[in-house]
PDB file of C-alpha atoms in Angstrom:
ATOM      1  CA  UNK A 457      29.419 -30.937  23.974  1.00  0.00           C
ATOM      2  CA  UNK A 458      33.305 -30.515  22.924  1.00  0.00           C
ATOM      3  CA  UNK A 459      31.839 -28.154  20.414  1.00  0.00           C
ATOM      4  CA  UNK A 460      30.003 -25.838  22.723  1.00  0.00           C
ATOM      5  CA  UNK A 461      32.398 -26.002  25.132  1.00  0.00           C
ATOM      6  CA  UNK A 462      35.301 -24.414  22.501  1.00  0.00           C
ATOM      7  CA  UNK A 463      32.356 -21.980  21.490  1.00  0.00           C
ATOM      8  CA  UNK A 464      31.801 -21.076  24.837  1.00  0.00           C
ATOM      9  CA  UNK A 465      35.840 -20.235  25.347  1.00  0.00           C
ATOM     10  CA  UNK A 466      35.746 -17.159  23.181  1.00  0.00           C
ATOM     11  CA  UNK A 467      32.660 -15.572  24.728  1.00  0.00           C
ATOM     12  CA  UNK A 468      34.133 -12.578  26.460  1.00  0.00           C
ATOM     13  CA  UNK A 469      31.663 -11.685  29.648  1.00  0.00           C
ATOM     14  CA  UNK A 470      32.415  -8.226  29.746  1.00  0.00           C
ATOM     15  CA  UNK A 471      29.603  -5.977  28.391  1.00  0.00           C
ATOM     16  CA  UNK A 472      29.177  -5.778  24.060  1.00  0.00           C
ATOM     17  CA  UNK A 473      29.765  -2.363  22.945  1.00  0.00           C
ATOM     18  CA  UNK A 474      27.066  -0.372  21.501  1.00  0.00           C
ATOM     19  CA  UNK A 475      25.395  -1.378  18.422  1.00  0.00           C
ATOM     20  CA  UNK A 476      22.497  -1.607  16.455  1.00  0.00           C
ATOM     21  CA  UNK A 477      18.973  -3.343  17.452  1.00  0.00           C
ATOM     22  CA  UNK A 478      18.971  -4.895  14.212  1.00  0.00           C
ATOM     23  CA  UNK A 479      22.722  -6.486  14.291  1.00  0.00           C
ATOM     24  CA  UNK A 480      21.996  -7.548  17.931  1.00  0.00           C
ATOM     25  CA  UNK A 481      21.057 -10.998  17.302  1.00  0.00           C
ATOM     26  CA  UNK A 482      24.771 -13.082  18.282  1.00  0.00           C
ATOM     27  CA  UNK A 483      23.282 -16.444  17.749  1.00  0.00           C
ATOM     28  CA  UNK A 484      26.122 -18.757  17.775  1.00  0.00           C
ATOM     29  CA  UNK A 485      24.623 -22.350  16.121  1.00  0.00           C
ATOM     30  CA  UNK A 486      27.500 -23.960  17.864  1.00  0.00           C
ATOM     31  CA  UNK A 487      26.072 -23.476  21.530  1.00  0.00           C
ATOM     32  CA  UNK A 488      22.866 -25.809  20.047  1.00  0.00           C
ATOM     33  CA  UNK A 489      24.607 -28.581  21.398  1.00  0.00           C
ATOM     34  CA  UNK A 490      23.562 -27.201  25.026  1.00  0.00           C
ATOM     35  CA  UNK A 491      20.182 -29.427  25.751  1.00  0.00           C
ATOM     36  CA  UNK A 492      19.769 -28.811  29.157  1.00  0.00           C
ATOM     37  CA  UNK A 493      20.598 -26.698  32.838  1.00  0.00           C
ATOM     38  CA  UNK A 494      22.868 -29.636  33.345  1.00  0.00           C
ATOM     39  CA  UNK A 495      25.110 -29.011  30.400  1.00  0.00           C
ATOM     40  CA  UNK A 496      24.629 -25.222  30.629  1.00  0.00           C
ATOM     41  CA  UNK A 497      26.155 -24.685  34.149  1.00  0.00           C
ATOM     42  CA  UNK A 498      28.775 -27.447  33.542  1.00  0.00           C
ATOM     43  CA  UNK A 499      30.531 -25.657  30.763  1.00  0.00           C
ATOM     44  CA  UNK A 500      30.140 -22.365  33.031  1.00  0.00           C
ATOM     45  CA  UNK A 501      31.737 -24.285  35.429  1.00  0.00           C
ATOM     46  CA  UNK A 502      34.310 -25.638  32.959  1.00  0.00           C
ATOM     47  CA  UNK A 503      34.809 -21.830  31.517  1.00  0.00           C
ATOM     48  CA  UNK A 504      35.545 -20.125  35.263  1.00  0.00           C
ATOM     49  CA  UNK A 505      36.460 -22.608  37.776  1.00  0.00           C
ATOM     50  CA  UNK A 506      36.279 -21.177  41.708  1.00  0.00           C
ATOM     51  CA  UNK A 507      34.014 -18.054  40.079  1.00  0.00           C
ATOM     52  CA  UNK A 508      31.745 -16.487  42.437  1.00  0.00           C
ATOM     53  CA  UNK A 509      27.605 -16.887  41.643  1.00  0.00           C
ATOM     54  CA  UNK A 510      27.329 -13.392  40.285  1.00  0.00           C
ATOM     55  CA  UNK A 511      30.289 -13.971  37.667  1.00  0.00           C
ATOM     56  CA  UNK A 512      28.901 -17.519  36.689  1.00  0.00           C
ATOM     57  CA  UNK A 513      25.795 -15.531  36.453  1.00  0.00           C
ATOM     58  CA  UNK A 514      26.940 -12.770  33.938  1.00  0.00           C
ATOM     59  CA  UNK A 515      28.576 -15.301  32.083  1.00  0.00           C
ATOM     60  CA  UNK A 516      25.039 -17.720  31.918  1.00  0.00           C
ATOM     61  CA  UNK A 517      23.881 -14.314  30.111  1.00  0.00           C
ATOM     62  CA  UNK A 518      26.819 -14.030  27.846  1.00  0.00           C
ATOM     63  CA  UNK A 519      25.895 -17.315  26.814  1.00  0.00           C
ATOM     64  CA  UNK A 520      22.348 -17.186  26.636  1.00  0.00           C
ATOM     65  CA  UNK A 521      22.680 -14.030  24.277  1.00  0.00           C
ATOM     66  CA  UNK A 522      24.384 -16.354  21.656  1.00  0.00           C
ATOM     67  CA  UNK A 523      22.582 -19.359  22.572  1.00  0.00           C
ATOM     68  CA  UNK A 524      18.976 -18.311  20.845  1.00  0.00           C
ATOM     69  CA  UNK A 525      17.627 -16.405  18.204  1.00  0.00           C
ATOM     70  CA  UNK A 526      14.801 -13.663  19.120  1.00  0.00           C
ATOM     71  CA  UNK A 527      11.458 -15.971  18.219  1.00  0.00           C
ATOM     72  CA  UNK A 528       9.002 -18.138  20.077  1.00  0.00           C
ATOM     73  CA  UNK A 529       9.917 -21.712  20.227  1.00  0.00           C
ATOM     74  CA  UNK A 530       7.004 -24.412  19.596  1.00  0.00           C
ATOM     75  CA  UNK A 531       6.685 -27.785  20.103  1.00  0.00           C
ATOM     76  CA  UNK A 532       6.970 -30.106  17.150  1.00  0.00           C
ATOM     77  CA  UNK A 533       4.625 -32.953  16.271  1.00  0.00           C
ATOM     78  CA  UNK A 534       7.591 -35.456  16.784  1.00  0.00           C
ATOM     79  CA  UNK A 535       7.663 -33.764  20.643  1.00  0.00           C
ATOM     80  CA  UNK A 536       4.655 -33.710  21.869  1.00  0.00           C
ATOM     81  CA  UNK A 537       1.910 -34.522  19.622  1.00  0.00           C
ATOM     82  CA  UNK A 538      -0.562 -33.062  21.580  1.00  0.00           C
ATOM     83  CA  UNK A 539       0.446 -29.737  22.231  1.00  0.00           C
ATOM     84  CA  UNK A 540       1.431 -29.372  18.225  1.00  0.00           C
ATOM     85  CA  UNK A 541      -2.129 -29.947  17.516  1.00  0.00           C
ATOM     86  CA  UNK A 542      -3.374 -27.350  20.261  1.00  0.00           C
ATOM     87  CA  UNK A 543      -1.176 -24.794  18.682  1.00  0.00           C
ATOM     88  CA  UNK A 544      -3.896 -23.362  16.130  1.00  0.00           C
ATOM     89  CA  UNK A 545      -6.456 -23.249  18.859  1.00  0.00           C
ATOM     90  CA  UNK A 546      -4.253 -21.730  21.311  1.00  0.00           C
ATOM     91  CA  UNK A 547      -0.440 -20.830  20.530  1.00  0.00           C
ATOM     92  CA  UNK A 548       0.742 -20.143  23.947  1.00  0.00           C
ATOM     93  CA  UNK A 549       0.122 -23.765  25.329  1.00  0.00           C
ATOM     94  CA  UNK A 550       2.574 -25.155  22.441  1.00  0.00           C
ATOM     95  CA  UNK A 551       5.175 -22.425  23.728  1.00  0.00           C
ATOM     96  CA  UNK A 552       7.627 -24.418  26.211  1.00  0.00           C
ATOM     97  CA  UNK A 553       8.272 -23.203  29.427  1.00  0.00           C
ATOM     98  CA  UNK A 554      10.368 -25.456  31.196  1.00  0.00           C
ATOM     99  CA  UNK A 555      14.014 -24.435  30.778  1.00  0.00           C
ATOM    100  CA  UNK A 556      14.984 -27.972  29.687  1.00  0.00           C
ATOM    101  CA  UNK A 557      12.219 -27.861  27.273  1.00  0.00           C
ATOM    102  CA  UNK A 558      13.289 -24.528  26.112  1.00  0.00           C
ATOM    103  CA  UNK A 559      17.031 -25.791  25.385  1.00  0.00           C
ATOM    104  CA  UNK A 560      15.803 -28.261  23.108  1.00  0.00           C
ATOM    105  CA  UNK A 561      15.087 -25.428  20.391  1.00  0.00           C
ATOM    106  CA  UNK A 562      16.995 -22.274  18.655  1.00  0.00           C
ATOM    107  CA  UNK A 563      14.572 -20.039  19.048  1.00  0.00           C
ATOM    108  CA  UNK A 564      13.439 -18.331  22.432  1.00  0.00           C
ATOM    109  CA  UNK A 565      11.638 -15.210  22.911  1.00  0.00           C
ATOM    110  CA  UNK A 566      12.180 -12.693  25.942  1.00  0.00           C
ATOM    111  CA  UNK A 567      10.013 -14.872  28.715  1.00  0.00           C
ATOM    112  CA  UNK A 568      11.933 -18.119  27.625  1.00  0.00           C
ATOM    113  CA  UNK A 569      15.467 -16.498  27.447  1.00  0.00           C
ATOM    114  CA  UNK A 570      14.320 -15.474  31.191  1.00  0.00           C
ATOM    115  CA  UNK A 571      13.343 -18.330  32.684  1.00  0.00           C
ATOM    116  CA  UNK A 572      16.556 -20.199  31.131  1.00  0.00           C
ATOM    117  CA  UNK A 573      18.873 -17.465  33.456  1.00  0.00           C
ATOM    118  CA  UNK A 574      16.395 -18.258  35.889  1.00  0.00           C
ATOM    119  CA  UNK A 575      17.036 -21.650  35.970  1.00  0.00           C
ATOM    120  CA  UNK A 576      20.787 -21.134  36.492  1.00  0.00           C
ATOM    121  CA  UNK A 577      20.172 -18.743  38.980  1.00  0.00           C
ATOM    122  CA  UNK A 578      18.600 -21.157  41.084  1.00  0.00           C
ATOM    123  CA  UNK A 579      21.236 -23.496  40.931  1.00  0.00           C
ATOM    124  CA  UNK A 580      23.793 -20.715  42.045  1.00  0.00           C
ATOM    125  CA  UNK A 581      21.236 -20.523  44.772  1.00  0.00           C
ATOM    126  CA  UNK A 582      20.491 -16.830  44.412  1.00  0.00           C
ATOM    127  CA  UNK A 583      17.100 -15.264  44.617  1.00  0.00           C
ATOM    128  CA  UNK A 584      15.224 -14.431  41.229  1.00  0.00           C
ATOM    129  CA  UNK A 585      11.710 -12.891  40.166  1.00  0.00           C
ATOM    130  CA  UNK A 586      10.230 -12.365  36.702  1.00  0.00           C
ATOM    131  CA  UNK A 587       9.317  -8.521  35.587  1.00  0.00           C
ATOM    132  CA  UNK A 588       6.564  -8.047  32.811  1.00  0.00           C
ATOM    133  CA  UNK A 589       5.867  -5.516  30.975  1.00  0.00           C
ATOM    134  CA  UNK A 590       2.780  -4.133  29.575  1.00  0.00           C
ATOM    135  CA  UNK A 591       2.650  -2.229  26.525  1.00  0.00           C
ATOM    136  CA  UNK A 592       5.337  -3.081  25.379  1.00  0.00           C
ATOM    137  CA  UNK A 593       4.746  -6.554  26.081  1.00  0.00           C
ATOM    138  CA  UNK A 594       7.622  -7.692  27.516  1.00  0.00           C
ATOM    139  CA  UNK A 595       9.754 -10.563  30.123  1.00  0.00           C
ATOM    140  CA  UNK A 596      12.573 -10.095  31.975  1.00  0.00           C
ATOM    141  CA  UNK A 597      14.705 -11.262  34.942  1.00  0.00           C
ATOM    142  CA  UNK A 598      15.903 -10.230  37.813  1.00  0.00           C
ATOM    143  CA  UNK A 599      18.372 -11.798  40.557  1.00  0.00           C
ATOM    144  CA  UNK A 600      19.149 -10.347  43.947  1.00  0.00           C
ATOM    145  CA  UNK A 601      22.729  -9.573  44.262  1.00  0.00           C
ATOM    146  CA  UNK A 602      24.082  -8.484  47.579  1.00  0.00           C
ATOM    147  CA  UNK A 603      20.620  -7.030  48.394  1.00  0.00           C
ATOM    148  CA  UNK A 604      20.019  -5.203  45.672  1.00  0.00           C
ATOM    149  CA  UNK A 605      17.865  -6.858  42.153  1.00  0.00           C
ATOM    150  CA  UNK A 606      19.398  -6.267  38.974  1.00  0.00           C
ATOM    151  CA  UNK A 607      17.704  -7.134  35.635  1.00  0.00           C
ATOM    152  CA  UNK A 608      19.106  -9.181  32.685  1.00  0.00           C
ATOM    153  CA  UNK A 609      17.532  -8.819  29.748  1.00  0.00           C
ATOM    154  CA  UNK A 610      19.265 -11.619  27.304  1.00  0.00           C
ATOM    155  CA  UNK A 611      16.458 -11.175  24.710  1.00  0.00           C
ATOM    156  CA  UNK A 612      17.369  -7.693  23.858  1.00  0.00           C
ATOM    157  CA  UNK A 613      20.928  -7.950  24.428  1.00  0.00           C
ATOM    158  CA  UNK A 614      21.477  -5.031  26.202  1.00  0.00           C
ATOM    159  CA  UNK A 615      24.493  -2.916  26.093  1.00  0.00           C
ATOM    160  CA  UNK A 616      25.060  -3.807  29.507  1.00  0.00           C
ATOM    161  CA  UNK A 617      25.392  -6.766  31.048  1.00  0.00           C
ATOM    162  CA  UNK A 618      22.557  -6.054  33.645  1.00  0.00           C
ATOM    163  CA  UNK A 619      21.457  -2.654  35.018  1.00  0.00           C
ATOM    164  CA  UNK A 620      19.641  -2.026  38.438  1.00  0.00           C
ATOM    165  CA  UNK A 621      15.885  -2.416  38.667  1.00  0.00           C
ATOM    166  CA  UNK A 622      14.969   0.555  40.262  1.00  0.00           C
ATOM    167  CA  UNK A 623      16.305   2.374  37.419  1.00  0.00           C
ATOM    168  CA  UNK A 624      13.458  -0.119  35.379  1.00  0.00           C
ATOM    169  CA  UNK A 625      10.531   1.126  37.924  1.00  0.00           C
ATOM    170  CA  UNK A 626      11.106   4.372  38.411  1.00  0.00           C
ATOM    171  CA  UNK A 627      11.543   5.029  34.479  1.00  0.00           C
ATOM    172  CA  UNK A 628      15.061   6.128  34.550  1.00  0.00           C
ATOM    173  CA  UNK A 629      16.315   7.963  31.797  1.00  0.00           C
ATOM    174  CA  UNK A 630      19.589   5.939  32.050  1.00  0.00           C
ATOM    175  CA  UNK A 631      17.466   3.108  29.973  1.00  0.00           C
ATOM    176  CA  UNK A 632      18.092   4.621  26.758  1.00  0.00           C
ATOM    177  CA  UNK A 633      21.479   4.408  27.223  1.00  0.00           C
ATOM    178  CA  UNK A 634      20.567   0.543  27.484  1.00  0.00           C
ATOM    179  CA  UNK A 635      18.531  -0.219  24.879  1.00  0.00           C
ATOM    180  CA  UNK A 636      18.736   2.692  22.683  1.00  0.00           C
ATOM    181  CA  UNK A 637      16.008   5.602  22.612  1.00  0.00           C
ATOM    182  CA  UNK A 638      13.330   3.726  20.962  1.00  0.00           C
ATOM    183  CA  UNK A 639      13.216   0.741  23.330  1.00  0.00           C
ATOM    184  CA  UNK A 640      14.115   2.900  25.768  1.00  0.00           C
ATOM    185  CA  UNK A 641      11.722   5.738  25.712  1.00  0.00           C
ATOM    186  CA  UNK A 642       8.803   2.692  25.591  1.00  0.00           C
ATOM    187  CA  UNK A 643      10.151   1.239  29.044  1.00  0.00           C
ATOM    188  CA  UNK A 644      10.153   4.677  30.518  1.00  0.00           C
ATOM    189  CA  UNK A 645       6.581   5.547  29.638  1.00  0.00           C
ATOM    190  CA  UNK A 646       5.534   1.969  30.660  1.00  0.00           C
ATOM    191  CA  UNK A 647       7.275   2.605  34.491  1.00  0.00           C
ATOM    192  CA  UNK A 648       5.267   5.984  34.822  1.00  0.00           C
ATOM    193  CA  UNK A 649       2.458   4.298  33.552  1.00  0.00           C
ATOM    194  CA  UNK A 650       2.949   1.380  36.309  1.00  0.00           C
ATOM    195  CA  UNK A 651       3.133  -1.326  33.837  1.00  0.00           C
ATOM    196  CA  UNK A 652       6.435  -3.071  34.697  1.00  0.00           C
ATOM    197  CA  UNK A 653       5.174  -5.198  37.373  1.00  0.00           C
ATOM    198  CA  UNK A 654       7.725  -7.480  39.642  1.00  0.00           C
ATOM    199  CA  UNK A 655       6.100 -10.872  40.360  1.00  0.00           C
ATOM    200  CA  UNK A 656       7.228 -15.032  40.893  1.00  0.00           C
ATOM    201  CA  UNK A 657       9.634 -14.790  43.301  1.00  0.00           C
ATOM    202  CA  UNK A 658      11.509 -17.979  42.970  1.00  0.00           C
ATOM    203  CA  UNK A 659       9.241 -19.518  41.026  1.00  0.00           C
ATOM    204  CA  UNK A 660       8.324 -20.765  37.113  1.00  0.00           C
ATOM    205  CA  UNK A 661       6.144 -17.821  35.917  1.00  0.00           C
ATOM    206  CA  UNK A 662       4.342 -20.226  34.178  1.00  0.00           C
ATOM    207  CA  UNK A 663       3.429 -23.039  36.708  1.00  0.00           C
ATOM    208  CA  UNK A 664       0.310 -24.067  35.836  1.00  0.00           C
ATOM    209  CA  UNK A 665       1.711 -24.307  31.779  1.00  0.00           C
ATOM    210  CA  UNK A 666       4.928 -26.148  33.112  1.00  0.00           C
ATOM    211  CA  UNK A 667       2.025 -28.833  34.496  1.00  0.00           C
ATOM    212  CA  UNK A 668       0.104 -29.055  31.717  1.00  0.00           C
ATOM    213  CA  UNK A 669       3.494 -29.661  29.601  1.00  0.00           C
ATOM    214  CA  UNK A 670       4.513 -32.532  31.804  1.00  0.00           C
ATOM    215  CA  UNK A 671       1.771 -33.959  31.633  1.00  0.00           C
ATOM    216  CA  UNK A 672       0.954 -34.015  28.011  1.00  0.00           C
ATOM    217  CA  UNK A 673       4.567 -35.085  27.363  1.00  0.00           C
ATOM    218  CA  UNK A 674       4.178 -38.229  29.354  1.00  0.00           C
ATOM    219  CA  UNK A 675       1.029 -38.662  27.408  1.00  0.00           C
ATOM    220  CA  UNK A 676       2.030 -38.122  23.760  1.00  0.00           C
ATOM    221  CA  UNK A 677       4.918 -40.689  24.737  1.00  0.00           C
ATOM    222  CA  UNK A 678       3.410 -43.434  26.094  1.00  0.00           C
ATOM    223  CA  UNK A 679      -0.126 -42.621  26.033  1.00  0.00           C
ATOM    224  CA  UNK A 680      -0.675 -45.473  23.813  1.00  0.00           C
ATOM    225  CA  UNK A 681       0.606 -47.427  25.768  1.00  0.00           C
ATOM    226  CA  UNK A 682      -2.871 -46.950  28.344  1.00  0.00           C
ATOM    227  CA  UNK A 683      -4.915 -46.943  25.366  1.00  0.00           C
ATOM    228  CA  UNK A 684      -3.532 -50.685  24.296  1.00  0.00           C
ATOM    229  CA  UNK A 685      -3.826 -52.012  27.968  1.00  0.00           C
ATOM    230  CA  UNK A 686      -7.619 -50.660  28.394  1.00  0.00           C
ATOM    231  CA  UNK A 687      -8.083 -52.162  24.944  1.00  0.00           C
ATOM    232  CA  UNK A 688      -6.793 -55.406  26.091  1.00  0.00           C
ATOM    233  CA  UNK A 689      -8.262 -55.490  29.225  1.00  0.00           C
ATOM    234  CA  UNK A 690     -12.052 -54.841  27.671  1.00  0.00           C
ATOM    235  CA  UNK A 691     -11.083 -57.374  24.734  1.00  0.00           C
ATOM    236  CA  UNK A 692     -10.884 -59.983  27.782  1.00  0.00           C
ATOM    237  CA  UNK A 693     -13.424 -59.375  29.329  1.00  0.00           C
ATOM    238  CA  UNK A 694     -15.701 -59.140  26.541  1.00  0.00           C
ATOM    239  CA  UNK A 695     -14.809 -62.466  25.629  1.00  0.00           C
ATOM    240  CA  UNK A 696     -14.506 -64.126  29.292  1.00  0.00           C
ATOM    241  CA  UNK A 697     -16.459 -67.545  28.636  1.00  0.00           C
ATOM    242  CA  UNK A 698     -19.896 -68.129  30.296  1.00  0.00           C
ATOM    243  CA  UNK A 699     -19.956 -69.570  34.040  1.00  0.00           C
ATOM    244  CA  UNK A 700     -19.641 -73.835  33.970  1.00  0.00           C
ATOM    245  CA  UNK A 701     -22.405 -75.554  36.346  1.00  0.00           C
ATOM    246  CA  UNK A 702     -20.366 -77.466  38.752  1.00  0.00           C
ATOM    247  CA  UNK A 703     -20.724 -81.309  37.835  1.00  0.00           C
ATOM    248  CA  UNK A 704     -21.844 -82.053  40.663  1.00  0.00           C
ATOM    249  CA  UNK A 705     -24.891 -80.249  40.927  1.00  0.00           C
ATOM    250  CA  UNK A 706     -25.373 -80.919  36.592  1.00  0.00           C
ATOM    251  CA  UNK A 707     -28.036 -83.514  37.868  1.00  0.00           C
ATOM    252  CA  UNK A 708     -29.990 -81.034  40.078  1.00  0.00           C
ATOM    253  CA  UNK A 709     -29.989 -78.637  37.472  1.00  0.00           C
ATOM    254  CA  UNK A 710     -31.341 -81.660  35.129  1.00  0.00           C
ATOM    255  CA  UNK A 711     -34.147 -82.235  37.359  1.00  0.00           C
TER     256      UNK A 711
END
């Protein structure tokens, strides 16, 4: 935690300058140590004492953009055994959703990175939704500040700390100047398209997923455990002895 913690000191949480998509990725292997919300809004709490929610919320994305590398996270066997072994079938159940689960790994692509700021959103008690995007596929979040939503997009690590979302609906051509042309020019045909779609208002965007993950955790832990007492269980009464004739009535029975 000390580690993180003297990481976290020389983050600075005003916007990066501009620079290239492909020397975006600030990973910092030092913030690993951070395992959960718990530790995450501690050392932003440690980092700017008496801040207001909005500045412990820029800095959550300061951290977040060297917290992860751009990838999907998966659960391991050694994690949950029984999502590992779904992941061939079906890759997106193996993909954690729960922030907590997501802090266990490096990796975490857009939607993960999201619902991470989400998390610590909530806990600053501010208002948050999740935005998709179709074509290009892609997650981000977006917090009510002062009445007004603003996106943070972690993932890309934009060359501003957040922007507004209307500029995101209504295609503005102020995204370039965000993400670069490329990116950019993508986001703006997806908004005139009506593909960026706000949705999960204070919620997991993944609920039913987030069930299905606590559940199968709990199960690949101690699942064995049920498995040993039903064995037990049948093994007795398999072998329960036969039913004694009361002595007493032995002579009847004799008869």
């Amino acid at each position: 935690m000390m580690a993180a913690i003297t990481a976290w000191a020389s983050l600075n949480p005003s916007a990066p300058p501009p620079i290239p998509r492909e020397e975006l990725d600030q990973f910092d292997p030092e913030l690993t140590g951070i395992s959960s919300i718990d530790e995450l809004v501690a050392i932003l709490e440690a980092k700017a004492p008496g801040a207001s929610a909005v500045e412990m919320l820029d800095l959550a994305d300061a951290l977040i953009r060297r917290r992860f590398f751009h990838s999907y996270s998966y659960f391991r066997f050694d994690q949950n055994w029984i999502l590992s072994l779904l992941k061939p079938l079906w890759s997106d159940l193996a993909s954690p959703v729960r922030p907590d689960d997501i802090l266990k790994f490096r990796r975490a692509a857009c939607s993960q990175q999201s619902i991470v700021l989400q998390a610590v959103a909530s806990r600053l008690g501010l208002d948050y939704q999740s935005i998709g995007v179709n074509r290009p596929g892609h997650f981000l979040a977006a917090v009510r500040i002062d009445g007004r939503w603003w996106v943070y997009d972690a993932d890309r690590e934009i060359r501003v700390r957040r922007y507004p979302l209307d500029e995101l609906l209504a295609g503005s051509p102020r995204l370039n100047s965000y993400y670069g042309p490329v990116v950019g020019l993508q986001l703006i045909a997806a908004a005139k398209a009506g593909r960026i779609q706000p949705r999960d208002l204070n919620r997991n965007p993944a609920p039913q997923a987030s069930m299905l993950h606590l559940v199968t955790n709990f199960a690949s832990r101690f699942g064995w455990l049920v498995l040993l007492l039903s064995w037990a269980i049948l093994s007795l009464a398999v072998r329960r002895p036969a039913s004694r004739v009361d002595p007493l009535l032995a002579p009847a029975f004799a008869e």
